[in-house]
Every structure is written in structure tokens, then in C-alpha cells.
């Protein structure tokens, strides 16, 4: 499981996040998503730690804390939803097809 870290400064680096979360345990991975078009950070990150106990300690200590001038949101990351479904079918579009044939 990983931790979602929201409302972070656009100047935050992976090293910054690693050092903050290392106070609560061993950090396995840090991911800072960027916008595909601009390459700019998106204002959130994911942190993976070695154990669920460490993750829970970090969440409890850091959720709502002020860091780099922002009140950060820290909680368990939710599984990514597949929201890239197809747009066809389901009666959308021109329903006159049945009337014509």
C-alpha cells in the first residue's frame, strides 16, 4: 500500500519527501506525478514505506501539518480507478436508427 500526499508545494522534490517520511520509517519509493503536457508537478505525490505500521505513523503525524507553507493532506492511497472506458454504446448518440429501418 502507499500513501497519498496532497496539497504539496510545486517546489517539493523526491528527496524532500523522503527525508520527511524517513522520520517515521524506511521509505521504499517516492513518486511525484507531472503533467504530461507541461511537465509541471501536479501538487501531489505517493510515498511507499516498508510497513503498514510505518505508513500509519506517518499518516497520523503528518495529515493536516503545515509543510513548506501548505497544509498537506496525507492518507492511504486509494486504488486507481479505470476511468478511461469506451464512449460508445449505451444508447448514446443518434437514437433514430431504429426509426429508419
Backbone as XML, in Angstrom:
<?xml version="1.0"?>
<chain id="A" units="angstrom">
  <residue number="1" name="UNK">
    <atom name="N" x="0.845" y="-1.179" z="0.000"/>
    <atom name="CA" x="0.000" y="0.000" z="0.000"/>
    <atom name="C" x="0.885" y="1.236" z="0.000"/>
  </residue>
  <residue number="2" name="UNK">
    <atom name="N" x="0.381" y="2.315" z="-0.513"/>
    <atom name="CA" x="1.156" y="3.547" z="-0.487"/>
    <atom name="C" x="0.333" y="4.672" z="0.128"/>
  </residue>
  <residue number="3" name="UNK">
    <atom name="N" x="1.011" y="5.772" z="0.340"/>
    <atom name="CA" x="0.418" y="6.938" z="0.984"/>
    <atom name="C" x="0.238" y="8.022" z="-0.066"/>
  </residue>
  <residue number="4" name="UNK">
    <atom name="N" x="-0.927" y="8.668" z="-0.045"/>
    <atom name="CA" x="-1.200" y="9.822" z="-0.897"/>
    <atom name="C" x="-0.832" y="11.073" z="-0.102"/>
  </residue>
  <residue number="5" name="UNK">
    <atom name="N" x="-0.088" y="11.977" z="-0.715"/>
    <atom name="CA" x="0.290" y="13.240" z="-0.085"/>
    <atom name="C" x="-0.200" y="14.359" z="-0.992"/>
  </residue>
  <residue number="6" name="UNK">
    <atom name="N" x="-1.199" y="15.096" z="-0.542"/>
    <atom name="CA" x="-1.795" y="16.135" z="-1.372"/>
    <atom name="C" x="-1.526" y="17.537" z="-0.862"/>
  </residue>
  <residue number="7" name="UNK">
    <atom name="N" x="-1.789" y="18.498" z="-1.731"/>
    <atom name="CA" x="-1.617" y="19.920" z="-1.453"/>
    <atom name="C" x="-0.166" y="20.261" z="-1.126"/>
  </residue>
  <residue number="8" name="UNK">
    <atom name="N" x="0.749" y="19.651" z="-1.861"/>
    <atom name="CA" x="2.170" y="19.934" z="-1.620"/>
    <atom name="C" x="2.644" y="21.048" z="-2.548"/>
  </residue>
  <residue number="9" name="UNK">
    <atom name="N" x="3.697" y="21.699" z="-2.129"/>
    <atom name="CA" x="4.300" y="22.772" z="-2.899"/>
    <atom name="C" x="4.833" y="22.228" z="-4.224"/>
  </residue>
  <residue number="10" name="UNK">
    <atom name="N" x="4.778" y="23.047" z="-5.260"/>
    <atom name="CA" x="5.292" y="22.642" z="-6.560"/>
    <atom name="C" x="6.823" y="22.583" z="-6.577"/>
  </residue>
  <residue number="11" name="UNK">
    <atom name="N" x="7.472" y="23.077" z="-5.526"/>
    <atom name="CA" x="8.921" y="23.036" z="-5.433"/>
    <atom name="C" x="9.447" y="21.790" z="-4.718"/>
  </residue>
  <residue number="12" name="UNK">
    <atom name="N" x="8.565" y="20.956" z="-4.200"/>
    <atom name="CA" x="8.968" y="19.759" z="-3.450"/>
    <atom name="C" x="9.700" y="18.790" z="-4.370"/>
  </residue>
  <residue number="13" name="UNK">
    <atom name="N" x="10.733" y="18.156" z="-3.831"/>
    <atom name="CA" x="11.480" y="17.141" z="-4.574"/>
    <atom name="C" x="11.263" y="15.780" z="-3.920"/>
  </residue>
  <residue number="14" name="UNK">
    <atom name="N" x="11.659" y="14.731" z="-4.628"/>
    <atom name="CA" x="11.584" y="13.387" z="-4.057"/>
    <atom name="C" x="12.429" y="13.303" z="-2.788"/>
  </residue>
  <residue number="15" name="UNK">
    <atom name="N" x="13.575" y="13.976" z="-2.794"/>
    <atom name="CA" x="14.450" y="13.959" z="-1.620"/>
    <atom name="C" x="13.780" y="14.626" z="-0.416"/>
  </residue>
  <residue number="16" name="UNK">
    <atom name="N" x="13.064" y="15.741" z="-0.667"/>
    <atom name="CA" x="12.340" y="16.420" z="0.415"/>
    <atom name="C" x="11.344" y="15.463" z="1.068"/>
  </residue>
  <residue number="17" name="UNK">
    <atom name="N" x="10.556" y="14.804" z="0.240"/>
    <atom name="CA" x="9.545" y="13.876" z="0.759"/>
    <atom name="C" x="10.194" y="12.704" z="1.485"/>
  </residue>
  <residue number="18" name="UNK">
    <atom name="N" x="11.246" y="12.157" z="0.904"/>
    <atom name="CA" x="11.936" y="11.033" z="1.541"/>
    <atom name="C" x="12.432" y="11.403" z="2.930"/>
  </residue>
  <residue number="19" name="UNK">
    <atom name="N" x="13.016" y="12.586" z="3.056"/>
    <atom name="CA" x="13.568" y="12.966" z="4.363"/>
    <atom name="C" x="12.472" y="13.181" z="5.397"/>
  </residue>
  <residue number="20" name="UNK">
    <atom name="N" x="11.347" y="13.747" z="5.007"/>
    <atom name="CA" x="10.247" y="13.959" z="5.954"/>
    <atom name="C" x="9.648" y="12.620" z="6.390"/>
  </residue>
  <residue number="21" name="UNK">
    <atom name="N" x="9.385" y="11.740" z="5.434"/>
    <atom name="CA" x="8.754" y="10.467" z="5.764"/>
    <atom name="C" x="9.726" y="9.491" z="6.432"/>
  </residue>
  <residue number="22" name="UNK">
    <atom name="N" x="11.018" y="9.671" z="6.234"/>
    <atom name="CA" x="12.018" y="8.804" z="6.862"/>
    <atom name="C" x="11.988" y="8.918" z="8.388"/>
  </residue>
  <residue number="23" name="UNK">
    <atom name="N" x="11.439" y="9.997" z="8.900"/>
    <atom name="CA" x="11.309" y="10.150" z="10.354"/>
    <atom name="C" x="10.346" y="9.116" z="10.946"/>
  </residue>
  <residue number="24" name="UNK">
    <atom name="N" x="9.533" y="8.491" z="10.094"/>
    <atom name="CA" x="8.518" y="7.538" z="10.557"/>
    <atom name="C" x="8.812" y="6.109" z="10.107"/>
  </residue>
  <residue number="25" name="UNK">
    <atom name="N" x="9.920" y="5.895" z="9.398"/>
    <atom name="CA" x="10.288" y="4.555" z="8.965"/>
    <atom name="C" x="11.082" y="4.590" z="7.669"/>
  </residue>
  <residue number="26" name="UNK">
    <atom name="N" x="11.220" y="3.426" z="7.087"/>
    <atom name="CA" x="12.009" y="3.267" z="5.874"/>
    <atom name="C" x="11.159" y="3.567" z="4.633"/>
  </residue>
  <residue number="27" name="UNK">
    <atom name="N" x="11.603" y="4.535" z="3.836"/>
    <atom name="CA" x="10.899" y="4.919" z="2.610"/>
    <atom name="C" x="11.403" y="4.055" z="1.464"/>
  </residue>
  <residue number="28" name="UNK">
    <atom name="N" x="10.494" y="3.316" z="0.833"/>
    <atom name="CA" x="10.865" y="2.453" z="-0.284"/>
    <atom name="C" x="10.833" y="3.189" z="-1.616"/>
  </residue>
  <residue number="29" name="UNK">
    <atom name="N" x="9.848" y="4.081" z="-1.773"/>
    <atom name="CA" x="9.663" y="4.729" z="-3.075"/>
    <atom name="C" x="8.893" y="6.031" z="-2.910"/>
  </residue>
  <residue number="30" name="UNK">
    <atom name="N" x="9.241" y="7.016" z="-3.722"/>
    <atom name="CA" x="8.516" y="8.286" z="-3.794"/>
    <atom name="C" x="8.202" y="8.544" z="-5.260"/>
  </residue>
  <residue number="31" name="UNK">
    <atom name="N" x="6.956" y="8.923" z="-5.536"/>
    <atom name="CA" x="6.558" y="9.225" z="-6.914"/>
    <atom name="C" x="5.871" y="10.586" z="-6.942"/>
  </residue>
  <residue number="32" name="UNK">
    <atom name="N" x="6.407" y="11.503" z="-7.755"/>
    <atom name="CA" x="5.836" y="12.834" z="-7.955"/>
    <atom name="C" x="5.273" y="12.921" z="-9.371"/>
  </residue>
  <residue number="33" name="UNK">
    <atom name="N" x="3.972" y="12.732" z="-9.552"/>
    <atom name="CA" x="3.394" y="12.805" z="-10.895"/>
    <atom name="C" x="3.536" y="14.204" z="-11.497"/>
  </residue>
  <residue number="34" name="UNK">
    <atom name="N" x="3.762" y="14.242" z="-12.795"/>
    <atom name="CA" x="3.848" y="15.507" z="-13.514"/>
    <atom name="C" x="2.816" y="15.545" z="-14.626"/>
  </residue>
  <residue number="35" name="UNK">
    <atom name="N" x="2.444" y="16.734" z="-15.004"/>
    <atom name="CA" x="1.507" y="16.937" z="-16.098"/>
    <atom name="C" x="2.175" y="16.521" z="-17.410"/>
  </residue>
  <residue number="36" name="UNK">
    <atom name="N" x="1.494" y="15.747" z="-18.229"/>
    <atom name="CA" x="2.066" y="15.259" z="-19.484"/>
    <atom name="C" x="2.401" y="16.375" z="-20.459"/>
  </residue>
  <residue number="37" name="UNK">
    <atom name="N" x="1.576" y="17.392" z="-20.496"/>
    <atom name="CA" x="1.770" y="18.453" z="-21.480"/>
    <atom name="C" x="2.810" y="19.484" z="-21.039"/>
  </residue>
  <residue number="38" name="UNK">
    <atom name="N" x="2.764" y="19.874" z="-19.758"/>
    <atom name="CA" x="3.645" y="20.948" z="-19.301"/>
    <atom name="C" x="4.883" y="20.449" z="-18.581"/>
  </residue>
  <residue number="39" name="UNK">
    <atom name="N" x="4.848" y="19.214" z="-18.076"/>
    <atom name="CA" x="5.959" y="18.684" z="-17.299"/>
    <atom name="C" x="6.000" y="19.222" z="-15.877"/>
  </residue>
  <residue number="40" name="UNK">
    <atom name="N" x="5.026" y="20.039" z="-15.531"/>
    <atom name="CA" x="4.957" y="20.642" z="-14.204"/>
    <atom name="C" x="4.366" y="19.647" z="-13.201"/>
  </residue>
  <residue number="41" name="UNK">
    <atom name="N" x="4.852" y="19.735" z="-11.958"/>
    <atom name="CA" x="4.298" y="18.877" z="-10.907"/>
    <atom name="C" x="2.805" y="19.125" z="-10.760"/>
  </residue>
  <residue number="42" name="UNK">
    <atom name="N" x="2.085" y="18.110" z="-10.316"/>
    <atom name="CA" x="0.637" y="18.201" z="-10.206"/>
    <atom name="C" x="0.166" y="18.533" z="-8.793"/>
  </residue>
  <residue number="43" name="UNK">
    <atom name="N" x="1.083" y="18.691" z="-7.842"/>
    <atom name="CA" x="0.695" y="19.117" z="-6.497"/>
    <atom name="C" x="0.372" y="17.987" z="-5.541"/>
  </residue>
  <residue number="44" name="UNK">
    <atom name="N" x="0.697" y="16.764" z="-5.941"/>
    <atom name="CA" x="0.514" y="15.629" z="-5.037"/>
    <atom name="C" x="1.597" y="14.605" z="-5.306"/>
  </residue>
  <residue number="45" name="UNK">
    <atom name="N" x="1.707" y="13.644" z="-4.380"/>
    <atom name="CA" x="2.737" y="12.612" z="-4.505"/>
    <atom name="C" x="2.259" y="11.325" z="-3.869"/>
  </residue>
  <residue number="46" name="UNK">
    <atom name="N" x="3.020" y="10.268" z="-4.103"/>
    <atom name="CA" x="2.777" y="8.982" z="-3.459"/>
    <atom name="C" x="4.070" y="8.537" z="-2.802"/>
  </residue>
  <residue number="47" name="UNK">
    <atom name="N" x="3.949" y="8.057" z="-1.579"/>
    <atom name="CA" x="5.100" y="7.582" z="-0.827"/>
    <atom name="C" x="4.809" y="6.152" z="-0.397"/>
  </residue>
  <residue number="48" name="UNK">
    <atom name="N" x="5.753" y="5.262" z="-0.618"/>
    <atom name="CA" x="5.614" y="3.870" z="-0.202"/>
    <atom name="C" x="6.652" y="3.597" z="0.880"/>
  </residue>
  <residue number="49" name="UNK">
    <atom name="N" x="6.186" y="3.026" z="1.985"/>
    <atom name="CA" x="7.084" y="2.732" z="3.097"/>
    <atom name="C" x="7.181" y="1.223" z="3.289"/>
  </residue>
  <residue number="50" name="UNK">
    <atom name="N" x="8.104" y="0.797" z="4.142"/>
    <atom name="CA" x="8.381" y="-0.627" z="4.313"/>
    <atom name="C" x="7.279" y="-1.404" z="5.009"/>
  </residue>
  <residue number="51" name="UNK">
    <atom name="N" x="6.528" y="-0.755" z="5.889"/>
    <atom name="CA" x="5.478" y="-1.494" z="6.591"/>
    <atom name="C" x="4.237" y="-0.631" z="6.782"/>
  </residue>
  <residue number="52" name="UNK">
    <atom name="N" x="3.132" y="-1.296" z="6.977"/>
    <atom name="CA" x="1.878" y="-0.593" z="7.202"/>
    <atom name="C" x="1.921" y="0.195" z="8.514"/>
  </residue>
  <residue number="53" name="UNK">
    <atom name="N" x="2.622" y="-0.313" z="9.506"/>
    <atom name="CA" x="2.761" y="0.382" z="10.784"/>
    <atom name="C" x="3.469" y="1.724" z="10.588"/>
  </residue>
  <residue number="54" name="UNK">
    <atom name="N" x="4.519" y="1.717" z="9.774"/>
    <atom name="CA" x="5.239" y="2.961" z="9.474"/>
    <atom name="C" x="4.346" y="3.936" z="8.709"/>
  </residue>
  <residue number="55" name="UNK">
    <atom name="N" x="3.593" y="3.412" z="7.751"/>
    <atom name="CA" x="2.689" y="4.260" z="6.982"/>
    <atom name="C" x="1.647" y="4.906" z="7.884"/>
  </residue>
  <residue number="56" name="UNK">
    <atom name="N" x="1.067" y="4.120" z="8.785"/>
    <atom name="CA" x="0.052" y="4.646" z="9.695"/>
    <atom name="C" x="0.624" y="5.717" z="10.607"/>
  </residue>
  <residue number="57" name="UNK">
    <atom name="N" x="1.861" y="5.532" z="11.078"/>
    <atom name="CA" x="2.513" y="6.532" z="11.936"/>
    <atom name="C" x="2.719" y="7.831" z="11.167"/>
  </residue>
  <residue number="58" name="UNK">
    <atom name="N" x="3.149" y="7.728" z="9.919"/>
    <atom name="CA" x="3.377" y="8.921" z="9.098"/>
    <atom name="C" x="2.067" y="9.649" z="8.809"/>
  </residue>
  <residue number="59" name="UNK">
    <atom name="N" x="1.037" y="8.895" z="8.487"/>
    <atom name="CA" x="-0.270" y="9.492" z="8.202"/>
    <atom name="C" x="-0.790" y="10.239" z="9.421"/>
  </residue>
  <residue number="60" name="UNK">
    <atom name="N" x="-0.735" y="9.592" z="10.567"/>
    <atom name="CA" x="-1.241" y="10.202" z="11.794"/>
    <atom name="C" x="-0.474" y="11.482" z="12.146"/>
  </residue>
  <residue number="61" name="UNK">
    <atom name="N" x="0.830" y="11.468" z="11.952"/>
    <atom name="CA" x="1.657" y="12.614" z="12.323"/>
    <atom name="C" x="1.582" y="13.758" z="11.308"/>
  </residue>
  <residue number="62" name="UNK">
    <atom name="N" x="1.453" y="13.441" z="10.033"/>
    <atom name="CA" x="1.602" y="14.467" z="9.001"/>
    <atom name="C" x="0.303" y="14.991" z="8.402"/>
  </residue>
  <residue number="63" name="UNK">
    <atom name="N" x="-0.800" y="14.266" z="8.532"/>
    <atom name="CA" x="-2.053" y="14.734" z="7.935"/>
    <atom name="C" x="-2.468" y="16.056" z="8.575"/>
  </residue>
  <residue number="64" name="UNK">
    <atom name="N" x="-2.618" y="17.074" z="7.750"/>
    <atom name="CA" x="-3.016" y="18.394" z="8.226"/>
    <atom name="C" x="-1.863" y="19.273" z="8.693"/>
  </residue>
  <residue number="65" name="UNK">
    <atom name="N" x="-0.655" y="18.736" z="8.687"/>
    <atom name="CA" x="0.506" y="19.510" z="9.129"/>
    <atom name="C" x="0.873" y="20.566" z="8.087"/>
  </residue>
  <residue number="66" name="UNK">
    <atom name="N" x="1.447" y="21.664" z="8.548"/>
    <atom name="CA" x="1.937" y="22.673" z="7.625"/>
    <atom name="C" x="3.347" y="22.299" z="7.202"/>
  </residue>
  <residue number="67" name="UNK">
    <atom name="N" x="3.567" y="22.274" z="5.904"/>
    <atom name="CA" x="4.878" y="21.943" z="5.365"/>
    <atom name="C" x="5.120" y="22.785" z="4.122"/>
  </residue>
  <residue number="68" name="UNK">
    <atom name="N" x="6.188" y="23.520" z="4.117"/>
    <atom name="CA" x="6.564" y="24.405" z="3.012"/>
    <atom name="C" x="5.432" y="25.388" z="2.685"/>
  </residue>
  <residue number="69" name="UNK">
    <atom name="N" x="4.792" y="25.908" z="3.738"/>
    <atom name="CA" x="3.758" y="26.919" z="3.569"/>
    <atom name="C" x="2.385" y="26.399" z="3.192"/>
  </residue>
  <residue number="70" name="UNK">
    <atom name="N" x="2.181" y="25.080" z="3.236"/>
    <atom name="CA" x="0.876" y="24.498" z="2.877"/>
    <atom name="C" x="0.451" y="23.484" z="3.921"/>
  </residue>
  <residue number="71" name="UNK">
    <atom name="N" x="-0.851" y="23.370" z="4.122"/>
    <atom name="CA" x="-1.403" y="22.325" z="4.979"/>
    <atom name="C" x="-1.579" y="21.087" z="4.120"/>
  </residue>
  <residue number="72" name="UNK">
    <atom name="N" x="-0.734" y="20.100" z="4.340"/>
    <atom name="CA" x="-0.747" y="18.921" z="3.472"/>
    <atom name="C" x="-1.815" y="17.921" z="3.912"/>
  </residue>
  <residue number="73" name="UNK">
    <atom name="N" x="-2.276" y="17.158" z="2.956"/>
    <atom name="CA" x="-3.258" y="16.094" z="3.188"/>
    <atom name="C" x="-2.516" y="14.771" z="3.003"/>
  </residue>
  <residue number="74" name="UNK">
    <atom name="N" x="-2.559" y="13.929" z="4.033"/>
    <atom name="CA" x="-1.836" y="12.656" z="3.986"/>
    <atom name="C" x="-2.800" y="11.545" z="4.382"/>
  </residue>
  <residue number="75" name="UNK">
    <atom name="N" x="-3.000" y="10.576" z="3.485"/>
    <atom name="CA" x="-3.852" y="9.430" z="3.801"/>
    <atom name="C" x="-3.462" y="8.231" z="2.942"/>
  </residue>
  <residue number="76" name="UNK">
    <atom name="N" x="-4.088" y="7.100" z="3.222"/>
    <atom name="CA" x="-3.820" y="5.902" z="2.423"/>
    <atom name="C" x="-4.277" y="6.155" z="0.997"/>
  </residue>
  <residue number="77" name="UNK">
    <atom name="N" x="-3.430" y="5.775" z="0.064"/>
    <atom name="CA" x="-3.776" y="5.937" z="-1.345"/>
    <atom name="C" x="-4.872" y="4.948" z="-1.704"/>
  </residue>
  <residue number="78" name="UNK">
    <atom name="N" x="-5.821" y="5.417" z="-2.493"/>
    <atom name="CA" x="-6.899" y="4.551" z="-2.967"/>
    <atom name="C" x="-6.475" y="3.949" z="-4.298"/>
  </residue>
  <residue number="79" name="UNK">
    <atom name="N" x="-6.931" y="2.732" z="-4.572"/>
    <atom name="CA" x="-6.581" y="2.129" z="-5.866"/>
    <atom name="C" x="-7.061" y="3.007" z="-7.011"/>
  </residue>
  <residue number="80" name="UNK">
    <atom name="N" x="-6.271" y="3.067" z="-8.066"/>
    <atom name="CA" x="-6.618" y="3.874" z="-9.227"/>
    <atom name="C" x="-7.828" y="3.287" z="-9.923"/>
  </residue>
  <residue number="81" name="UNK">
    <atom name="N" x="-8.796" y="4.156" z="-10.213"/>
    <atom name="CA" x="-9.982" y="3.708" z="-10.933"/>
    <atom name="C" x="-9.724" y="3.806" z="-12.423"/>
  </residue>
  <residue number="82" name="UNK">
    <atom name="N" x="-10.234" y="2.832" z="-13.150"/>
    <atom name="CA" x="-10.086" y="2.861" z="-14.599"/>
    <atom name="C" x="-11.212" y="3.713" z="-15.166"/>
  </residue>
  <residue number="83" name="UNK">
    <atom name="N" x="-10.946" y="4.989" z="-15.378"/>
    <atom name="CA" x="-11.973" y="5.880" z="-15.884"/>
    <atom name="C" x="-11.782" y="6.197" z="-17.363"/>
  </residue>
  <residue number="84" name="UNK">
    <atom name="N" x="-11.110" y="5.321" z="-18.054"/>
    <atom name="CA" x="-10.887" y="5.526" z="-19.483"/>
    <atom name="C" x="-11.716" y="4.536" z="-20.300"/>
  </residue>
  <residue number="85" name="UNK">
    <atom name="N" x="-12.961" y="4.372" z="-19.909"/>
    <atom name="CA" x="-13.834" y="3.438" z="-20.600"/>
    <atom name="C" x="-14.200" y="3.933" z="-21.985"/>
  </residue>
  <residue number="86" name="UNK">
    <atom name="N" x="-14.896" y="3.099" z="-22.712"/>
    <atom name="CA" x="-15.295" y="3.480" z="-24.065"/>
    <atom name="C" x="-16.448" y="4.465" z="-24.009"/>
  </residue>
  <residue number="87" name="UNK">
    <atom name="N" x="-16.610" y="5.195" z="-25.069"/>
    <atom name="CA" x="-17.672" y="6.188" z="-25.123"/>
    <atom name="C" x="-18.840" y="5.707" z="-25.992"/>
  </residue>
  <residue number="88" name="UNK">
    <atom name="N" x="-18.733" y="4.543" z="-26.564"/>
    <atom name="CA" x="-19.782" y="4.056" z="-27.452"/>
    <atom name="C" x="-20.822" y="3.239" z="-26.712"/>
  </residue>
  <residue number="89" name="UNK">
    <atom name="N" x="-21.885" y="2.927" z="-27.415"/>
    <atom name="CA" x="-22.926" y="2.066" z="-26.859"/>
    <atom name="C" x="-23.772" y="2.761" z="-25.813"/>
  </residue>
  <residue number="90" name="UNK">
    <atom name="N" x="-24.578" y="1.975" z="-25.141"/>
    <atom name="CA" x="-25.384" y="2.513" z="-24.054"/>
    <atom name="C" x="-26.495" y="3.437" z="-24.487"/>
  </residue>
  <residue number="91" name="UNK">
    <atom name="N" x="-26.871" y="3.415" z="-25.770"/>
    <atom name="CA" x="-27.978" y="4.253" z="-26.219"/>
    <atom name="C" x="-27.602" y="5.709" z="-26.422"/>
  </residue>
  <residue number="92" name="UNK">
    <atom name="N" x="-26.343" y="6.024" z="-26.365"/>
    <atom name="CA" x="-25.930" y="7.412" z="-26.589"/>
    <atom name="C" x="-25.896" y="7.702" z="-28.076"/>
  </residue>
  <residue number="93" name="UNK">
    <atom name="N" x="-25.973" y="8.949" z="-28.390"/>
    <atom name="CA" x="-25.875" y="9.335" z="-29.790"/>
    <atom name="C" x="-27.230" y="9.365" z="-30.459"/>
  </residue>
  <residue number="94" name="UNK">
    <atom name="N" x="-27.255" y="9.096" z="-31.737"/>
    <atom name="CA" x="-28.462" y="9.202" z="-32.537"/>
    <atom name="C" x="-29.329" y="7.962" z="-32.351"/>
  </residue>
  <residue number="95" name="UNK">
    <atom name="N" x="-30.451" y="8.141" z="-31.684"/>
    <atom name="CA" x="-31.367" y="7.020" z="-31.434"/>
    <atom name="C" x="-32.377" y="6.836" z="-32.559"/>
  </residue>
  <residue number="96" name="UNK">
    <atom name="N" x="-32.235" y="7.558" z="-33.651"/>
    <atom name="CA" x="-33.166" y="7.444" z="-34.765"/>
    <atom name="C" x="-32.905" y="6.228" z="-35.631"/>
  </residue>
  <residue number="97" name="UNK">
    <atom name="N" x="-31.862" y="5.496" z="-35.349"/>
    <atom name="CA" x="-31.502" y="4.326" z="-36.147"/>
    <atom name="C" x="-32.676" y="3.361" z="-36.263"/>
  </residue>
  <residue number="98" name="UNK">
    <atom name="N" x="-33.329" y="3.070" z="-35.139"/>
    <atom name="CA" x="-34.448" y="2.128" z="-35.168"/>
    <atom name="C" x="-35.625" y="2.652" z="-35.993"/>
  </residue>
  <residue number="99" name="UNK">
    <atom name="N" x="-35.792" y="3.945" z="-35.996"/>
    <atom name="CA" x="-36.922" y="4.526" z="-36.729"/>
    <atom name="C" x="-36.710" y="4.472" z="-38.243"/>
  </residue>
  <residue number="100" name="UNK">
    <atom name="N" x="-35.452" y="4.438" z="-38.660"/>
    <atom name="CA" x="-35.158" y="4.461" z="-40.092"/>
    <atom name="C" x="-35.227" y="3.070" z="-40.724"/>
  </residue>
  <residue number="101" name="UNK">
    <atom name="N" x="-35.106" y="2.010" z="-39.946"/>
    <atom name="CA" x="-35.044" y="0.667" z="-40.545"/>
    <atom name="C" x="-36.087" y="-0.222" z="-39.998"/>
  </residue>
</chain>
